[in-house]
């Protein structure tokens, strides 16, 4: 809650159409109970007509303000003039979905799309285009990853949910506790065999690393999973990954059961790629049970 205060002050200063306030559930127990707040900090938007939207994203001012803009629009925006409006809409949010349907198929698929929008309206932006003359299609744009996904097989069971899952998958994963427990299985099911773990001690370090490594993670998407792990939340994990200090990088070859810890010097995408290539070629010595200080890597 203390970490959120600075971000909340920024939201209060930037929010134009919403009254932003804080309630201390430790002192105002009755109000929080009335609003069904079971855990906090909790962020919610209450509309004048009685509707309520829960915020589920990072506790940062930028995504919170994006959430306010998103839920102030209809769950599905109607794009009348595709050429200009579509371009504006596609760049209006981190994740945008657009749909166009053949008139003969609109009754079959449009309600499914609108139900999807109702479910995810707090996290992504949805729009519908004028009727298609060629084929019913749903498109998803991930602006952060600079990726586009297209779904034409709308008749497949679960196809829309799968589209959302593919389109919104981060290039650099900050795993939950549940995901960390299943990380090996996740990597294997995706056909990868290497994981780059970055252990960070602050949100600033995470942001810098994510921006630096985004393009590299995309380049090696089919072979390597990039993760960011909070070393404060998981203080034992850096040592398990072969790192002596609380921060640094450790590359894990799951197929060979090898660790390649590194925490000496500044990290860059170029240097990390050199190290990855060296590991893939077998030119870098793994930890092999030695203390991290006994294994020298000069690739970074």
mmCIF file of C-alpha atoms in Angstrom:
data_model
loop_
_atom_site.group_PDB
_atom_site.id
_atom_site.type_symbol
_atom_site.label_atom_id
_atom_site.label_comp_id
_atom_site.label_asym_id
_atom_site.label_seq_id
_atom_site.Cartn_x
_atom_site.Cartn_y
_atom_site.Cartn_z
ATOM 1 C CA UNK A 1 0.000 0.000 0.000
ATOM 2 C CA UNK A 2 2.858 2.390 0.749
ATOM 3 C CA UNK A 3 4.412 1.710 -2.662
ATOM 4 C CA UNK A 4 1.067 2.505 -4.283
ATOM 5 C CA UNK A 5 0.734 5.940 -2.633
ATOM 6 C CA UNK A 6 3.142 7.693 -5.023
ATOM 7 C CA UNK A 7 1.459 6.130 -8.062
ATOM 8 C CA UNK A 8 -1.989 6.952 -6.674
ATOM 9 C CA UNK A 9 -1.000 10.602 -6.269
ATOM 10 C CA UNK A 10 -0.048 10.656 -9.970
ATOM 11 C CA UNK A 11 -3.428 9.141 -10.875
ATOM 12 C CA UNK A 12 -5.216 11.739 -8.761
ATOM 13 C CA UNK A 13 -3.368 14.522 -10.562
ATOM 14 C CA UNK A 14 -3.925 13.170 -14.091
ATOM 15 C CA UNK A 15 -7.458 11.741 -13.937
ATOM 16 C CA UNK A 16 -9.758 14.221 -15.648
ATOM 17 C CA UNK A 17 -13.197 12.631 -15.654
ATOM 18 C CA UNK A 18 -13.072 10.593 -12.450
ATOM 19 C CA UNK A 19 -13.192 11.571 -8.785
ATOM 20 C CA UNK A 20 -10.184 9.800 -7.260
ATOM 21 C CA UNK A 21 -10.195 9.045 -3.541
ATOM 22 C CA UNK A 22 -8.643 6.668 -1.019
ATOM 23 C CA UNK A 23 -10.334 4.710 1.772
ATOM 24 C CA UNK A 24 -8.308 3.264 4.649
ATOM 25 C CA UNK A 25 -9.852 -0.153 5.257
ATOM 26 C CA UNK A 26 -7.976 -0.447 8.559
ATOM 27 C CA UNK A 27 -10.009 2.444 9.998
ATOM 28 C CA UNK A 28 -13.129 2.566 7.807
ATOM 29 C CA UNK A 29 -13.966 -1.109 8.157
ATOM 30 C CA UNK A 30 -17.718 -0.671 7.603
ATOM 31 C CA UNK A 31 -17.325 1.044 4.216
ATOM 32 C CA UNK A 32 -14.897 -1.583 2.940
ATOM 33 C CA UNK A 33 -17.206 -4.364 4.116
ATOM 34 C CA UNK A 34 -20.141 -2.689 2.381
ATOM 35 C CA UNK A 35 -18.128 -2.555 -0.848
ATOM 36 C CA UNK A 36 -17.107 -6.203 -0.430
ATOM 37 C CA UNK A 37 -13.378 -5.439 -0.232
ATOM 38 C CA UNK A 38 -11.833 -8.699 0.992
ATOM 39 C CA UNK A 39 -8.177 -7.814 0.331
ATOM 40 C CA UNK A 40 -6.354 -4.565 -0.269
ATOM 41 C CA UNK A 41 -5.021 -2.467 -1.826
ATOM 42 C CA UNK A 42 -8.024 -2.808 -4.159
ATOM 43 C CA UNK A 43 -8.782 -0.403 -7.005
ATOM 44 C CA UNK A 44 -12.311 -0.063 -8.342
ATOM 45 C CA UNK A 45 -14.210 2.323 -10.564
ATOM 46 C CA UNK A 46 -17.835 3.069 -9.647
ATOM 47 C CA UNK A 47 -20.040 4.513 -12.393
ATOM 48 C CA UNK A 48 -22.945 6.874 -11.869
ATOM 49 C CA UNK A 49 -25.411 4.238 -13.081
ATOM 50 C CA UNK A 50 -24.346 1.752 -10.399
ATOM 51 C CA UNK A 51 -21.910 -0.304 -12.473
ATOM 52 C CA UNK A 52 -18.525 -1.220 -11.009
ATOM 53 C CA UNK A 53 -15.281 -2.213 -12.749
ATOM 54 C CA UNK A 54 -12.424 -3.910 -10.899
ATOM 55 C CA UNK A 55 -8.860 -3.008 -11.797
ATOM 56 C CA UNK A 56 -6.633 -6.088 -12.181
ATOM 57 C CA UNK A 57 -3.423 -4.632 -13.613
ATOM 58 C CA UNK A 58 -0.091 -3.445 -12.190
ATOM 59 C CA UNK A 59 -0.257 -0.907 -9.391
ATOM 60 C CA UNK A 60 1.316 1.795 -11.537
ATOM 61 C CA UNK A 61 -0.158 5.133 -12.584
ATOM 62 C CA UNK A 62 0.215 4.605 -16.347
ATOM 63 C CA UNK A 63 -1.796 1.353 -16.584
ATOM 64 C CA UNK A 64 -4.328 2.642 -14.040
ATOM 65 C CA UNK A 65 -4.963 5.745 -16.166
ATOM 66 C CA UNK A 66 -5.202 3.541 -19.274
ATOM 67 C CA UNK A 67 -7.811 1.478 -17.421
ATOM 68 C CA UNK A 68 -9.850 4.617 -16.685
ATOM 69 C CA UNK A 69 -9.799 5.630 -20.352
ATOM 70 C CA UNK A 70 -10.692 2.106 -21.466
ATOM 71 C CA UNK A 71 -13.701 1.571 -19.253
ATOM 72 C CA UNK A 72 -15.056 5.048 -20.008
ATOM 73 C CA UNK A 73 -15.748 3.805 -23.553
ATOM 74 C CA UNK A 74 -18.390 1.259 -24.568
ATOM 75 C CA UNK A 75 -17.304 -2.363 -24.195
ATOM 76 C CA UNK A 76 -17.310 -2.526 -28.014
ATOM 77 C CA UNK A 77 -16.652 0.637 -30.012
ATOM 78 C CA UNK A 78 -18.333 1.021 -33.391
ATOM 79 C CA UNK A 79 -15.915 2.072 -36.158
ATOM 80 C CA UNK A 80 -17.890 3.655 -38.983
ATOM 81 C CA UNK A 81 -15.061 4.902 -41.231
ATOM 82 C CA UNK A 82 -12.362 2.205 -41.188
ATOM 83 C CA UNK A 83 -9.470 4.026 -42.878
ATOM 84 C CA UNK A 84 -8.764 6.770 -40.313
ATOM 85 C CA UNK A 85 -10.681 5.576 -37.254
ATOM 86 C CA UNK A 86 -9.263 2.064 -37.398
ATOM 87 C CA UNK A 87 -5.688 3.340 -37.339
ATOM 88 C CA UNK A 88 -6.456 5.584 -34.374
ATOM 89 C CA UNK A 89 -8.204 2.810 -32.492
ATOM 90 C CA UNK A 90 -5.460 0.241 -33.161
ATOM 91 C CA UNK A 91 -2.897 2.499 -31.471
ATOM 92 C CA UNK A 92 -5.143 3.611 -28.605
ATOM 93 C CA UNK A 93 -4.272 0.806 -26.177
ATOM 94 C CA UNK A 94 -1.606 -1.828 -25.524
ATOM 95 C CA UNK A 95 -3.996 -4.550 -26.730
ATOM 96 C CA UNK A 96 -6.755 -3.835 -29.272
ATOM 97 C CA UNK A 97 -9.162 -6.259 -30.929
ATOM 98 C CA UNK A 98 -11.262 -5.555 -34.017
ATOM 99 C CA UNK A 99 -13.872 -7.704 -35.722
ATOM 100 C CA UNK A 100 -15.751 -7.663 -38.999
ATOM 101 C CA UNK A 101 -18.399 -10.184 -39.970
ATOM 102 C CA UNK A 102 -20.159 -11.238 -43.123
ATOM 103 C CA UNK A 103 -23.806 -10.138 -42.863
ATOM 104 C CA UNK A 104 -24.881 -13.778 -43.134
ATOM 105 C CA UNK A 105 -22.626 -14.769 -40.186
ATOM 106 C CA UNK A 106 -23.019 -11.786 -37.875
ATOM 107 C CA UNK A 107 -25.831 -13.413 -35.935
ATOM 108 C CA UNK A 108 -23.676 -16.462 -35.341
ATOM 109 C CA UNK A 109 -20.399 -14.840 -34.277
ATOM 110 C CA UNK A 110 -21.047 -11.283 -33.135
ATOM 111 C CA UNK A 111 -22.626 -12.231 -29.813
ATOM 112 C CA UNK A 112 -19.564 -14.373 -29.014
ATOM 113 C CA UNK A 113 -17.285 -11.425 -29.729
ATOM 114 C CA UNK A 114 -19.377 -9.075 -27.590
ATOM 115 C CA UNK A 115 -19.344 -11.585 -24.747
ATOM 116 C CA UNK A 116 -15.550 -11.729 -25.024
ATOM 117 C CA UNK A 117 -15.449 -7.921 -24.851
ATOM 118 C CA UNK A 118 -17.688 -7.913 -21.783
ATOM 119 C CA UNK A 119 -15.299 -10.335 -20.082
ATOM 120 C CA UNK A 120 -12.060 -8.478 -20.924
ATOM 121 C CA UNK A 121 -13.232 -4.869 -21.293
ATOM 122 C CA UNK A 122 -11.252 -3.766 -18.220
ATOM 123 C CA UNK A 123 -7.973 -5.009 -19.734
ATOM 124 C CA UNK A 124 -8.221 -4.651 -23.531
ATOM 125 C CA UNK A 125 -10.027 -2.468 -26.086
ATOM 126 C CA UNK A 126 -12.580 -3.885 -28.539
ATOM 127 C CA UNK A 127 -14.159 -2.502 -31.705
ATOM 128 C CA UNK A 128 -16.386 -3.754 -34.493
ATOM 129 C CA UNK A 129 -16.050 -2.698 -38.126
ATOM 130 C CA UNK A 130 -18.709 -2.355 -40.831
ATOM 131 C CA UNK A 131 -19.900 -5.661 -42.350
ATOM 132 C CA UNK A 132 -17.276 -7.541 -44.328
ATOM 133 C CA UNK A 133 -17.689 -8.292 -48.019
ATOM 134 C CA UNK A 134 -15.181 -11.153 -48.021
ATOM 135 C CA UNK A 135 -14.800 -13.096 -44.756
ATOM 136 C CA UNK A 136 -15.606 -12.917 -41.057
ATOM 137 C CA UNK A 137 -12.404 -12.198 -39.138
ATOM 138 C CA UNK A 138 -11.177 -11.050 -35.718
ATOM 139 C CA UNK A 139 -7.790 -9.336 -35.391
ATOM 140 C CA UNK A 140 -5.716 -8.601 -32.306
ATOM 141 C CA UNK A 141 -2.936 -6.029 -32.125
ATOM 142 C CA UNK A 142 -0.265 -6.112 -29.372
ATOM 143 C CA UNK A 143 1.354 -2.671 -29.576
ATOM 144 C CA UNK A 144 3.920 -3.317 -26.856
ATOM 145 C CA UNK A 145 5.242 -6.410 -28.666
ATOM 146 C CA UNK A 146 4.578 -4.957 -32.161
ATOM 147 C CA UNK A 147 2.686 -8.121 -33.112
ATOM 148 C CA UNK A 148 -0.551 -8.817 -34.999
ATOM 149 C CA UNK A 149 -2.737 -11.920 -34.783
ATOM 150 C CA UNK A 150 -5.628 -12.890 -37.056
ATOM 151 C CA UNK A 151 -8.424 -15.397 -36.473
ATOM 152 C CA UNK A 152 -10.522 -16.555 -39.416
ATOM 153 C CA UNK A 153 -11.636 -19.964 -38.114
ATOM 154 C CA UNK A 154 -14.322 -18.501 -35.871
ATOM 155 C CA UNK A 155 -16.262 -21.763 -35.790
ATOM 156 C CA UNK A 156 -13.577 -23.548 -33.736
ATOM 157 C CA UNK A 157 -14.465 -24.077 -30.081
ATOM 158 C CA UNK A 158 -12.434 -21.761 -27.833
ATOM 159 C CA UNK A 159 -10.850 -19.971 -30.800
ATOM 160 C CA UNK A 160 -11.520 -16.458 -29.490
ATOM 161 C CA UNK A 161 -10.068 -17.239 -26.054
ATOM 162 C CA UNK A 162 -7.011 -18.779 -27.705
ATOM 163 C CA UNK A 163 -6.566 -15.647 -29.825
ATOM 164 C CA UNK A 164 -6.595 -13.472 -26.694
ATOM 165 C CA UNK A 165 -4.128 -15.811 -24.975
ATOM 166 C CA UNK A 166 -1.681 -15.714 -27.903
ATOM 167 C CA UNK A 167 -1.989 -11.994 -28.510
ATOM 168 C CA UNK A 168 -1.587 -10.900 -24.898
ATOM 169 C CA UNK A 169 1.269 -13.225 -23.923
ATOM 170 C CA UNK A 170 4.196 -11.050 -22.741
ATOM 171 C CA UNK A 171 7.554 -11.466 -24.432
ATOM 172 C CA UNK A 172 9.173 -11.170 -21.005
ATOM 173 C CA UNK A 173 7.218 -12.994 -18.314
ATOM 174 C CA UNK A 174 7.027 -11.827 -14.713
ATOM 175 C CA UNK A 175 5.666 -15.106 -13.360
ATOM 176 C CA UNK A 176 3.197 -15.477 -10.527
ATOM 177 C CA UNK A 177 3.910 -18.015 -7.795
ATOM 178 C CA UNK A 178 1.691 -20.532 -9.580
ATOM 179 C CA UNK A 179 3.478 -19.918 -12.895
ATOM 180 C CA UNK A 180 6.878 -20.283 -11.222
ATOM 181 C CA UNK A 181 5.871 -23.689 -9.883
ATOM 182 C CA UNK A 182 4.864 -24.732 -13.410
ATOM 183 C CA UNK A 183 7.666 -22.947 -15.269
ATOM 184 C CA UNK A 184 9.448 -26.072 -16.471
ATOM 185 C CA UNK A 185 6.221 -27.491 -17.833
ATOM 186 C CA UNK A 186 5.351 -24.171 -19.496
ATOM 187 C CA UNK A 187 8.743 -24.025 -21.229
ATOM 188 C CA UNK A 188 8.571 -27.635 -22.385
ATOM 189 C CA UNK A 189 5.017 -27.316 -23.715
ATOM 190 C CA UNK A 190 6.095 -24.277 -25.737
ATOM 191 C CA UNK A 191 8.939 -26.277 -27.323
ATOM 192 C CA UNK A 192 11.655 -24.178 -25.668
ATOM 193 C CA UNK A 193 14.566 -25.472 -23.637
ATOM 194 C CA UNK A 194 16.270 -22.356 -22.252
ATOM 195 C CA UNK A 195 15.172 -19.747 -19.714
ATOM 196 C CA UNK A 196 16.836 -16.395 -19.024
ATOM 197 C CA UNK A 197 16.057 -15.372 -15.436
ATOM 198 C CA UNK A 198 16.627 -11.747 -14.479
ATOM 199 C CA UNK A 199 16.474 -11.089 -10.735
ATOM 200 C CA UNK A 200 15.588 -7.489 -9.926
ATOM 201 C CA UNK A 201 15.258 -5.612 -6.643
ATOM 202 C CA UNK A 202 13.186 -2.624 -7.823
ATOM 203 C CA UNK A 203 10.476 -1.736 -10.314
ATOM 204 C CA UNK A 204 12.894 0.655 -12.009
ATOM 205 C CA UNK A 205 15.320 -2.202 -12.722
ATOM 206 C CA UNK A 206 12.457 -4.270 -14.148
ATOM 207 C CA UNK A 207 11.342 -1.491 -16.494
ATOM 208 C CA UNK A 208 14.859 -0.799 -17.782
ATOM 209 C CA UNK A 209 15.530 -4.492 -18.376
ATOM 210 C CA UNK A 210 12.170 -5.054 -20.085
ATOM 211 C CA UNK A 211 12.744 -2.164 -22.491
ATOM 212 C CA UNK A 212 16.310 -3.293 -23.237
ATOM 213 C CA UNK A 213 15.482 -6.957 -23.833
ATOM 214 C CA UNK A 214 12.091 -6.711 -25.562
ATOM 215 C CA UNK A 215 13.456 -7.048 -29.105
ATOM 216 C CA UNK A 216 15.846 -9.858 -28.085
ATOM 217 C CA UNK A 217 13.025 -11.813 -26.437
ATOM 218 C CA UNK A 218 10.996 -11.498 -29.616
ATOM 219 C CA UNK A 219 13.931 -12.640 -31.765
ATOM 220 C CA UNK A 220 14.404 -15.830 -29.716
ATOM 221 C CA UNK A 221 10.705 -16.387 -28.972
ATOM 222 C CA UNK A 222 10.731 -19.994 -30.200
ATOM 223 C CA UNK A 223 13.825 -21.054 -28.255
ATOM 224 C CA UNK A 224 14.186 -18.986 -25.083
ATOM 225 C CA UNK A 225 11.801 -17.808 -22.354
ATOM 226 C CA UNK A 226 12.765 -14.521 -20.706
ATOM 227 C CA UNK A 227 11.592 -13.945 -17.128
ATOM 228 C CA UNK A 228 11.821 -11.202 -14.531
ATOM 229 C CA UNK A 229 11.759 -12.380 -10.907
ATOM 230 C CA UNK A 230 11.460 -10.071 -7.906
ATOM 231 C CA UNK A 231 14.441 -10.899 -5.698
ATOM 232 C CA UNK A 232 12.783 -9.228 -2.707
ATOM 233 C CA UNK A 233 9.724 -11.453 -3.008
ATOM 234 C CA UNK A 234 11.770 -14.588 -3.650
ATOM 235 C CA UNK A 235 15.014 -14.062 -1.680
ATOM 236 C CA UNK A 236 16.159 -17.694 -1.918
ATOM 237 C CA UNK A 237 15.871 -18.011 -5.687
ATOM 238 C CA UNK A 238 19.013 -16.068 -6.777
ATOM 239 C CA UNK A 239 21.240 -18.466 -4.799
ATOM 240 C CA UNK A 240 19.359 -21.448 -6.274
ATOM 241 C CA UNK A 241 20.085 -19.972 -9.708
ATOM 242 C CA UNK A 242 23.812 -19.707 -8.938
ATOM 243 C CA UNK A 243 23.936 -16.021 -8.033
ATOM 244 C CA UNK A 244 25.672 -14.778 -4.895
ATOM 245 C CA UNK A 245 23.958 -11.388 -4.682
ATOM 246 C CA UNK A 246 20.258 -10.632 -4.837
ATOM 247 C CA UNK A 247 20.275 -9.436 -8.439
ATOM 248 C CA UNK A 248 21.703 -10.606 -11.734
ATOM 249 C CA UNK A 249 21.057 -12.956 -14.645
ATOM 250 C CA UNK A 250 21.059 -16.729 -14.683
ATOM 251 C CA UNK A 251 20.491 -18.714 -17.877
ATOM 252 C CA UNK A 252 19.059 -22.192 -17.408
ATOM 253 C CA UNK A 253 19.316 -24.948 -20.003
ATOM 254 C CA UNK A 254 16.450 -27.184 -18.923
ATOM 255 C CA UNK A 255 17.238 -29.882 -21.472
ATOM 256 C CA UNK A 256 20.799 -30.352 -20.223
ATOM 257 C CA UNK A 257 20.179 -29.369 -16.597
ATOM 258 C CA UNK A 258 22.822 -26.612 -16.727
ATOM 259 C CA UNK A 259 23.085 -23.168 -15.104
ATOM 260 C CA UNK A 260 25.023 -20.185 -16.465
ATOM 261 C CA UNK A 261 24.978 -17.438 -13.778
ATOM 262 C CA UNK A 262 26.160 -13.927 -14.579
ATOM 263 C CA UNK A 263 26.176 -10.790 -12.442
ATOM 264 C CA UNK A 264 29.433 -9.013 -13.229
ATOM 265 C CA UNK A 265 29.037 -5.794 -15.191
ATOM 266 C CA UNK A 266 26.277 -3.973 -16.999
ATOM 267 C CA UNK A 267 23.783 -6.023 -18.978
ATOM 268 C CA UNK A 268 22.868 -5.159 -22.572
ATOM 269 C CA UNK A 269 20.835 -6.971 -25.216
ATOM 270 C CA UNK A 270 23.879 -7.259 -27.486
ATOM 271 C CA UNK A 271 26.039 -8.792 -24.772
ATOM 272 C CA UNK A 272 23.295 -11.153 -23.603
ATOM 273 C CA UNK A 273 22.760 -12.370 -27.165
ATOM 274 C CA UNK A 274 26.481 -13.166 -27.460
ATOM 275 C CA UNK A 275 26.251 -15.190 -24.265
ATOM 276 C CA UNK A 276 23.149 -17.039 -25.476
ATOM 277 C CA UNK A 277 24.803 -17.924 -28.773
ATOM 278 C CA UNK A 278 27.888 -19.146 -26.916
ATOM 279 C CA UNK A 279 25.758 -21.379 -24.675
ATOM 280 C CA UNK A 280 23.841 -22.770 -27.656
ATOM 281 C CA UNK A 281 27.118 -23.607 -29.393
ATOM 282 C CA UNK A 282 28.534 -25.249 -26.264
ATOM 283 C CA UNK A 283 31.299 -22.670 -26.010
ATOM 284 C CA UNK A 284 30.414 -21.498 -22.470
ATOM 285 C CA UNK A 285 31.182 -23.577 -19.378
ATOM 286 C CA UNK A 286 28.174 -24.189 -17.122
ATOM 287 C CA UNK A 287 28.287 -23.760 -13.379
ATOM 288 C CA UNK A 288 28.648 -27.524 -12.701
ATOM 289 C CA UNK A 289 28.257 -27.171 -8.963
ATOM 290 C CA UNK A 290 30.981 -24.542 -8.499
ATOM 291 C CA UNK A 291 30.417 -21.372 -6.535
ATOM 292 C CA UNK A 292 29.266 -18.538 -8.843
ATOM 293 C CA UNK A 293 32.505 -16.624 -8.180
ATOM 294 C CA UNK A 294 34.520 -19.549 -9.531
ATOM 295 C CA UNK A 295 32.826 -19.432 -12.928
ATOM 296 C CA UNK A 296 33.950 -16.469 -14.973
ATOM 297 C CA UNK A 297 31.888 -15.233 -17.908
ATOM 298 C CA UNK A 298 33.327 -12.411 -19.970
ATOM 299 C CA UNK A 299 30.636 -12.543 -22.640
ATOM 300 C CA UNK A 300 28.713 -9.574 -21.177
#
